[in-house]
CSV table of C-alpha atoms and ligand atoms in Angstrom, one decimal:
chain,number,residue,atom,x,y,z
A,1,MET,CA,-55.8,-0.8,12.9
A,2,HIS,CA,-55.5,-4.6,12.5
A,3,THR,CA,-52.5,-6.6,13.2
A,4,HIS,CA,-50.9,-9.4,12.1
A,5,PRO,CA,-47.8,-11.3,13.8
A,6,ALA,CA,-45.2,-11.7,11.6
A,7,ALA,CA,-45.3,-14.7,9.7
A,8,SER,CA,-41.8,-15.3,11.4
A,9,ALA,CA,-43.4,-15.0,14.8
A,10,GLN,CA,-42.5,-18.4,16.8
A,11,THR,CA,-45.7,-21.1,17.6
A,12,ILE,CA,-46.5,-21.1,21.3
A,13,LEU,CA,-49.3,-23.6,21.1
A,14,SER,CA,-49.6,-26.6,18.8
A,15,VAL,CA,-53.5,-28.0,18.7
A,16,GLN,CA,-53.8,-31.2,17.3
A,17,GLY,CA,-56.9,-33.9,16.8
A,18,LEU,CA,-58.0,-33.0,20.7
A,19,ALA,CA,-61.2,-34.1,21.7
A,20,LYS,CA,-63.2,-34.4,25.2
A,21,HIS,CA,-66.2,-36.7,25.6
A,22,PHE,CA,-68.2,-36.4,29.2
A,23,GLU,CA,-69.5,-39.5,29.8
A,24,MET,CA,-73.2,-39.0,31.4
A,25,HIS,CA,-73.3,-42.4,33.2
A,26,HIS,CA,-76.5,-42.5,34.2
A,27,LEU,CA,-78.0,-42.2,31.1
A,28,LYS,CA,-75.2,-44.5,29.3
A,29,ARG,CA,-74.9,-41.6,27.2
A,30,THR,CA,-71.7,-39.7,25.9
A,31,LEU,CA,-71.3,-36.2,25.2
A,32,HIS,CA,-68.6,-35.1,22.5
A,33,ALA,CA,-67.7,-31.5,23.6
A,34,PHE,CA,-65.1,-31.4,21.0
A,35,ASP,CA,-63.6,-33.4,18.6
A,36,LYS,CA,-61.0,-33.7,16.3
A,37,VAL,CA,-59.7,-29.6,17.3
A,38,ASP,CA,-56.8,-28.7,15.3
A,39,PHE,CA,-54.6,-25.3,15.5
A,40,GLU,CA,-52.0,-24.0,15.8
A,41,LEU,CA,-51.6,-20.6,17.7
A,42,ARG,CA,-48.6,-18.0,17.3
A,43,GLU,CA,-46.4,-15.7,19.6
A,44,GLY,CA,-48.6,-12.3,19.7
A,45,GLU,CA,-51.4,-14.0,17.9
A,46,PHE,CA,-55.7,-13.5,18.7
A,47,ILE,CA,-58.0,-16.3,18.1
A,48,LEU,CA,-61.5,-15.6,18.9
A,49,LEU,CA,-64.0,-19.1,19.8
A,50,THR,CA,-67.2,-18.7,18.6
A,51,GLY,CA,-70.1,-21.5,18.8
A,52,GLU,CA,-73.7,-21.2,20.7
A,53,ASN,CA,-74.3,-22.0,24.2
A,54,GLY,CA,-72.6,-25.2,25.0
A,55,ALA,CA,-71.1,-25.8,21.7
A,56,GLY,CA,-67.8,-26.7,23.8
A,57,LYS,CA,-66.1,-23.3,24.5
A,58,SER,CA,-65.6,-22.8,27.9
A,59,THR,CA,-64.8,-26.8,27.9
A,60,LEU,CA,-62.1,-26.3,25.1
A,61,LEU,CA,-60.2,-22.9,27.0
A,62,ARG,CA,-60.2,-25.7,30.2
A,63,THR,CA,-58.8,-28.5,29.0
A,64,LEU,CA,-56.2,-26.4,27.2
A,65,TYR,CA,-55.6,-25.1,30.7
A,66,ARG,CA,-55.3,-29.0,32.0
A,67,SER,CA,-58.5,-28.8,34.1
A,68,TYR,CA,-59.9,-30.9,32.0
A,69,LEU,CA,-57.8,-34.3,30.6
A,70,PRO,CA,-58.9,-34.9,26.9
A,71,ARG,CA,-60.2,-37.6,26.0
A,72,SER,CA,-57.4,-38.0,22.6
A,73,GLY,CA,-55.5,-35.7,21.3
A,74,HIS,CA,-52.3,-33.5,21.4
A,75,ALA,CA,-51.7,-29.5,22.3
A,76,TYR,CA,-48.0,-29.0,22.4
A,77,TYR,CA,-47.0,-25.8,24.7
A,78,HIS,CA,-43.6,-24.7,23.3
A,79,THR,CA,-42.1,-23.1,26.2
A,80,ARG,CA,-38.5,-21.6,26.0
A,81,GLU,CA,-37.0,-24.2,26.8
A,82,GLY,CA,-38.3,-26.9,25.1
A,83,VAL,CA,-42.2,-28.0,24.1
A,84,ILE,CA,-44.3,-30.0,26.2
A,85,ASP,CA,-47.3,-31.6,26.0
A,86,LEU,CA,-50.1,-30.5,28.0
A,87,THR,CA,-52.3,-32.9,28.2
A,88,VAL,CA,-50.3,-35.6,29.4
A,89,ALA,CA,-47.9,-33.1,31.7
A,90,ALA,CA,-47.2,-33.6,35.1
A,91,ASP,CA,-49.2,-32.3,37.5
A,92,VAL,CA,-46.3,-30.1,39.5
A,93,ASP,CA,-45.2,-28.9,35.6
A,94,ILE,CA,-48.5,-27.8,35.0
A,95,ALA,CA,-48.5,-25.8,38.2
A,96,LEU,CA,-45.6,-24.0,37.2
A,97,LEU,CA,-46.5,-22.8,33.9
A,98,ARG,CA,-50.1,-21.9,35.6
A,99,HIS,CA,-48.0,-19.8,37.6
A,100,ARG,CA,-45.7,-18.1,34.8
A,101,GLU,CA,-46.4,-19.1,31.6
A,102,ILE,CA,-50.5,-19.6,31.0
A,103,GLY,CA,-53.2,-17.9,32.7
A,104,PHE,CA,-56.7,-18.0,32.5
A,105,VAL,CA,-59.3,-15.3,32.6
A,106,THR,CA,-63.1,-15.9,33.5
A,107,GLN,CA,-65.8,-13.7,34.6
A,108,PHE,CA,-65.5,-15.2,38.5
A,109,LEU,CA,-63.3,-13.7,41.2
A,110,GLN,CA,-62.2,-15.7,43.7
A,111,ALA,CA,-62.2,-14.0,46.7
A,112,ARG,CA,-60.5,-14.9,49.8
A,113,PRO,CA,-61.4,-13.9,53.4
A,114,ARG,CA,-59.7,-11.2,54.7
A,115,VAL,CA,-58.0,-10.7,52.1
A,116,ALA,CA,-58.2,-6.9,50.5
A,117,ALA,CA,-58.5,-6.5,47.1
A,118,GLU,CA,-55.6,-4.3,46.1
A,119,GLU,CA,-53.2,-7.2,47.7
A,120,LEU,CA,-55.1,-9.8,45.9
A,121,VAL,CA,-54.4,-7.9,42.9
A,122,ALA,CA,-50.6,-7.3,44.1
A,123,GLU,CA,-50.4,-11.0,44.7
A,124,PRO,CA,-48.9,-12.3,41.2
A,125,LEU,CA,-46.2,-9.5,41.6
A,126,ARG,CA,-45.1,-11.0,45.2
A,127,LEU,CA,-44.8,-13.9,43.9
A,128,ALA,CA,-42.4,-13.3,41.4
A,129,GLY,CA,-40.2,-11.4,43.9
A,130,ARG,CA,-42.0,-8.1,43.6
A,131,PRO,CA,-41.2,-5.5,47.1
A,132,TYR,CA,-44.6,-5.4,48.9
A,133,SER,CA,-44.8,-1.5,48.6
A,134,GLU,CA,-44.4,-1.1,44.9
A,135,ALA,CA,-47.0,-4.4,43.6
A,136,ILE,CA,-49.7,-1.9,46.0
A,137,GLU,CA,-48.4,0.9,44.2
A,138,GLU,CA,-49.3,-0.9,40.8
A,139,ALA,CA,-51.9,-2.7,42.2
A,140,ARG,CA,-53.6,0.4,42.6
A,141,ARG,CA,-53.2,1.4,39.3
A,142,TRP,CA,-54.7,-1.5,38.0
A,143,LEU,CA,-57.9,-1.6,39.6
A,144,SER,CA,-58.0,2.4,38.8
A,145,ALA,CA,-57.7,1.8,35.2
A,146,PHE,CA,-60.4,-1.1,35.3
A,147,GLY,CA,-62.3,1.7,37.5
A,148,VAL,CA,-62.3,-0.2,40.6
A,149,LYS,CA,-63.6,3.4,43.2
A,150,PRO,CA,-60.5,4.6,46.2
A,151,GLY,CA,-62.5,3.6,48.5
A,152,LEU,CA,-62.8,0.2,47.8
A,153,TRP,CA,-59.2,-0.8,47.2
A,154,ALA,CA,-58.5,-2.0,51.1
A,155,ALA,CA,-61.7,-3.2,51.3
A,156,TYR,CA,-62.3,-6.7,50.9
A,157,PRO,CA,-63.5,-8.1,47.9
A,158,SER,CA,-66.4,-10.5,49.0
A,159,THR,CA,-69.1,-8.1,49.5
A,160,PHE,CA,-68.3,-6.4,46.0
A,161,SER,CA,-70.6,-6.1,43.5
A,162,GLY,CA,-70.3,-8.8,40.5
A,163,GLY,CA,-68.8,-6.1,38.3
A,164,GLU,CA,-66.4,-4.5,41.2
A,165,GLN,CA,-65.4,-8.4,41.6
A,166,GLN,CA,-65.2,-8.9,38.1
A,167,LYS,CA,-62.7,-5.6,37.9
A,168,VAL,CA,-60.5,-6.7,40.7
A,169,ASN,CA,-60.5,-10.2,39.0
A,170,LEU,CA,-58.7,-8.8,35.4
A,171,ALA,CA,-56.7,-6.2,37.2
A,172,ARG,CA,-55.1,-9.7,38.8
A,173,ALA,CA,-55.0,-11.9,35.9
A,174,LEU,CA,-53.0,-8.8,33.6
A,175,ILE,CA,-51.3,-7.6,36.0
A,176,LEU,CA,-48.2,-9.7,35.4
A,177,PRO,CA,-47.7,-10.4,31.4
A,178,GLN,CA,-47.6,-14.1,30.8
A,179,ARG,CA,-47.2,-15.7,27.4
A,180,LEU,CA,-50.4,-16.9,26.8
A,181,LEU,CA,-53.8,-16.2,27.8
A,182,PHE,CA,-57.1,-18.0,28.2
A,183,LEU,CA,-60.0,-15.6,28.0
A,184,ASP,CA,-63.6,-17.5,28.5
A,185,GLU,CA,-66.3,-14.1,28.7
A,186,PRO,CA,-63.9,-11.9,30.9
A,187,THR,CA,-66.5,-9.1,30.1
A,188,ALA,CA,-69.8,-10.6,31.2
A,189,SER,CA,-70.6,-8.0,33.4
A,190,LEU,CA,-68.5,-4.8,33.1
A,191,ASP,CA,-69.2,-1.7,32.2
A,192,LYS,CA,-68.5,0.5,29.3
A,193,ASN,CA,-65.1,2.3,30.1
A,194,ALA,CA,-64.2,-1.2,32.3
A,195,ARG,CA,-64.2,-2.8,29.1
A,196,ARG,CA,-62.3,-0.1,27.0
A,197,ALA,CA,-59.5,-0.1,29.6
A,198,LEU,CA,-59.9,-4.2,29.1
A,199,VAL,CA,-59.7,-4.3,25.4
A,200,ALA,CA,-56.6,-1.4,25.9
A,201,ARG,CA,-54.4,-3.5,28.0
A,202,LEU,CA,-55.0,-7.0,25.8
A,203,ALA,CA,-54.0,-4.9,22.9
A,204,GLU,CA,-51.2,-4.2,24.6
A,205,LEU,CA,-50.4,-7.4,26.1
A,206,LYS,CA,-50.6,-8.7,22.1
A,207,ALA,CA,-48.0,-6.1,21.2
A,208,ALA,CA,-45.6,-7.7,23.3
A,209,GLY,CA,-45.9,-10.7,22.2
A,210,VAL,CA,-48.3,-12.3,24.5
A,211,ALA,CA,-50.8,-15.2,22.7
A,212,MET,CA,-54.7,-14.9,23.5
A,213,ILE,CA,-57.8,-17.5,23.0
A,214,GLY,CA,-61.0,-16.1,24.1
A,215,VAL,CA,-64.9,-16.2,24.1
A,216,PHE,CA,-66.1,-13.2,24.2
A,217,HIS,CA,-70.1,-12.2,24.5
A,218,HIS,CA,-69.3,-8.9,22.4
A,219,PRO,CA,-66.3,-9.7,19.8
A,220,ASN,CA,-66.8,-6.7,18.3
A,221,ASP,CA,-65.0,-4.7,21.6
A,222,VAL,CA,-62.1,-7.2,20.0
A,223,ALA,CA,-62.4,-6.3,17.0
A,224,ASP,CA,-59.3,-5.0,16.3
A,225,LEU,CA,-57.6,-8.1,18.0
A,226,ILE,CA,-58.7,-10.9,16.3
A,227,ASP,CA,-56.9,-12.7,13.8
A,228,ARG,CA,-58.3,-15.8,13.3
A,229,GLU,CA,-61.8,-17.4,14.4
A,230,ILE,CA,-62.2,-20.3,15.9
A,231,SER,CA,-65.6,-21.9,15.6
A,232,LEU,CA,-67.1,-25.2,17.7
A,233,GLN,CA,-70.0,-26.9,16.2
A,234,THR,CA,-72.6,-28.1,18.3
A,235,LYS,CA,-72.7,-31.8,19.3
A,236,GLN,CA,-75.2,-34.6,19.8
A,237,ILE,CA,-75.2,-36.4,22.3
A,238,HIS,CA,-74.0,-40.4,21.1
A,239,ASP,CA,-76.1,-43.1,22.4
A,240,GLY,CA,-73.9,-45.9,24.4
A,241,ALA,CA,-71.3,-45.6,27.5
A,242,GLU,CA,-67.4,-45.2,25.6
A,243,ASN,CA,-66.0,-46.9,28.7
A,244,VAL,CA,-63.6,-45.0,28.8
A,245,ALA,CA,-61.4,-43.0,32.1
A,246,GLU,CA,-62.0,-39.2,31.2
B,301,ATP,N1,-68.2,-31.5,33.6
B,301,ATP,C1,-69.2,-31.5,33.0
B,301,ATP,N2,-69.8,-32.9,33.0
B,301,ATP,C2,-70.9,-33.3,32.2
B,301,ATP,N3,-70.9,-32.4,31.1
B,301,ATP,C3,-70.0,-31.1,31.1
B,301,ATP,C4,-69.3,-30.5,32.0
B,301,ATP,N4,-69.2,-28.9,32.0
B,301,ATP,C5,-69.9,-29.5,30.6
B,301,ATP,N5,-70.9,-30.2,30.4
B,301,ATP,C6,-71.3,-29.6,28.9
B,301,ATP,O1,-70.5,-30.0,27.8
B,301,ATP,C7,-71.7,-29.1,27.0
B,301,ATP,C8,-70.2,-27.7,26.5
B,301,ATP,O2,-70.2,-27.7,27.5
B,301,ATP,P1,-69.3,-25.3,27.7
B,301,ATP,O3,-69.2,-25.1,29.0
B,301,ATP,O4,-67.6,-25.9,26.9
B,301,ATP,O5,-70.4,-24.8,26.5
B,301,ATP,P2,-69.8,-23.5,26.1
B,301,ATP,O6,-69.8,-23.7,24.8
B,301,ATP,O7,-69.0,-22.8,27.2
B,301,ATP,O8,-71.2,-22.5,25.8
B,301,ATP,P3,-71.5,-21.2,26.8
B,301,ATP,O9,-71.5,-20.4,25.5
B,301,ATP,O10,-73.5,-21.5,27.7
B,301,ATP,O11,-70.9,-20.6,28.0
B,301,ATP,C9,-72.5,-29.0,27.7
B,301,ATP,O12,-73.3,-29.3,26.5
B,301,ATP,C10,-72.4,-28.8,29.1
B,301,ATP,O13,-73.4,-29.1,29.1
B,302,MG,MG1,-68.8,-21.1,28.3
């Protein structure tokens, strides 16, 4: 079933004229990762981000997550209290938003030495104030849903296979619903069952009003969730550095 969020759904993100360039100082050239990106995203809406390798998809998501500062443009995020421009917000505000409202899911797990898989997954619930045993129990449910074998739950993920690490990563990233989710090829090395579990979870989050922008290697997996597609064009490299601090 193809679900469209009601036209009355609240805008959650308004992106205006967003551009990100990389200075290639040693070559005296500028790479336009993307230029003049404009779109609106509403609660419960799912945007598929497409484009060839190098078109700037990951860079756009990282810029919206404020891992990069843009060259120009604005990204107005509507919190419950008011509107904040992610391109100029203070680092402390960005940290708070990442903690409570905006999530980023990649294919890579940031394992930490001597932290068990179930504790890594339970951490967002613990930080949100949930009691330990309850958080661990829910973490196990999600590890199980994504197909991580029970024998691995108390083990350290640094030695897990790529696919197993990705499953732990997804369980951790999706255990606590946020309002806005960026997904950068989260299914890259998942088996079919785990992909199905992921899509089911994303559908549940969408129905609960979570807005998402995602890059997917196999967009067919999420065909039923897609409301709109934004396609980035491959950019040329421009001669001459632009002499702008990035
Ligand atoms: N930190 C960086 N410094 C300089 N150039 C960068 C940086 N990050 C990305 N680029 C360049 O910006 C362009 C866009 O990269 P990006 O990773 O956003 O592409 P993508 O659309 O995600 O590609 P893929 O489909 O391969 O993941 C590429 O040409 C890349 O080389
Ligand atoms: Mg990418």
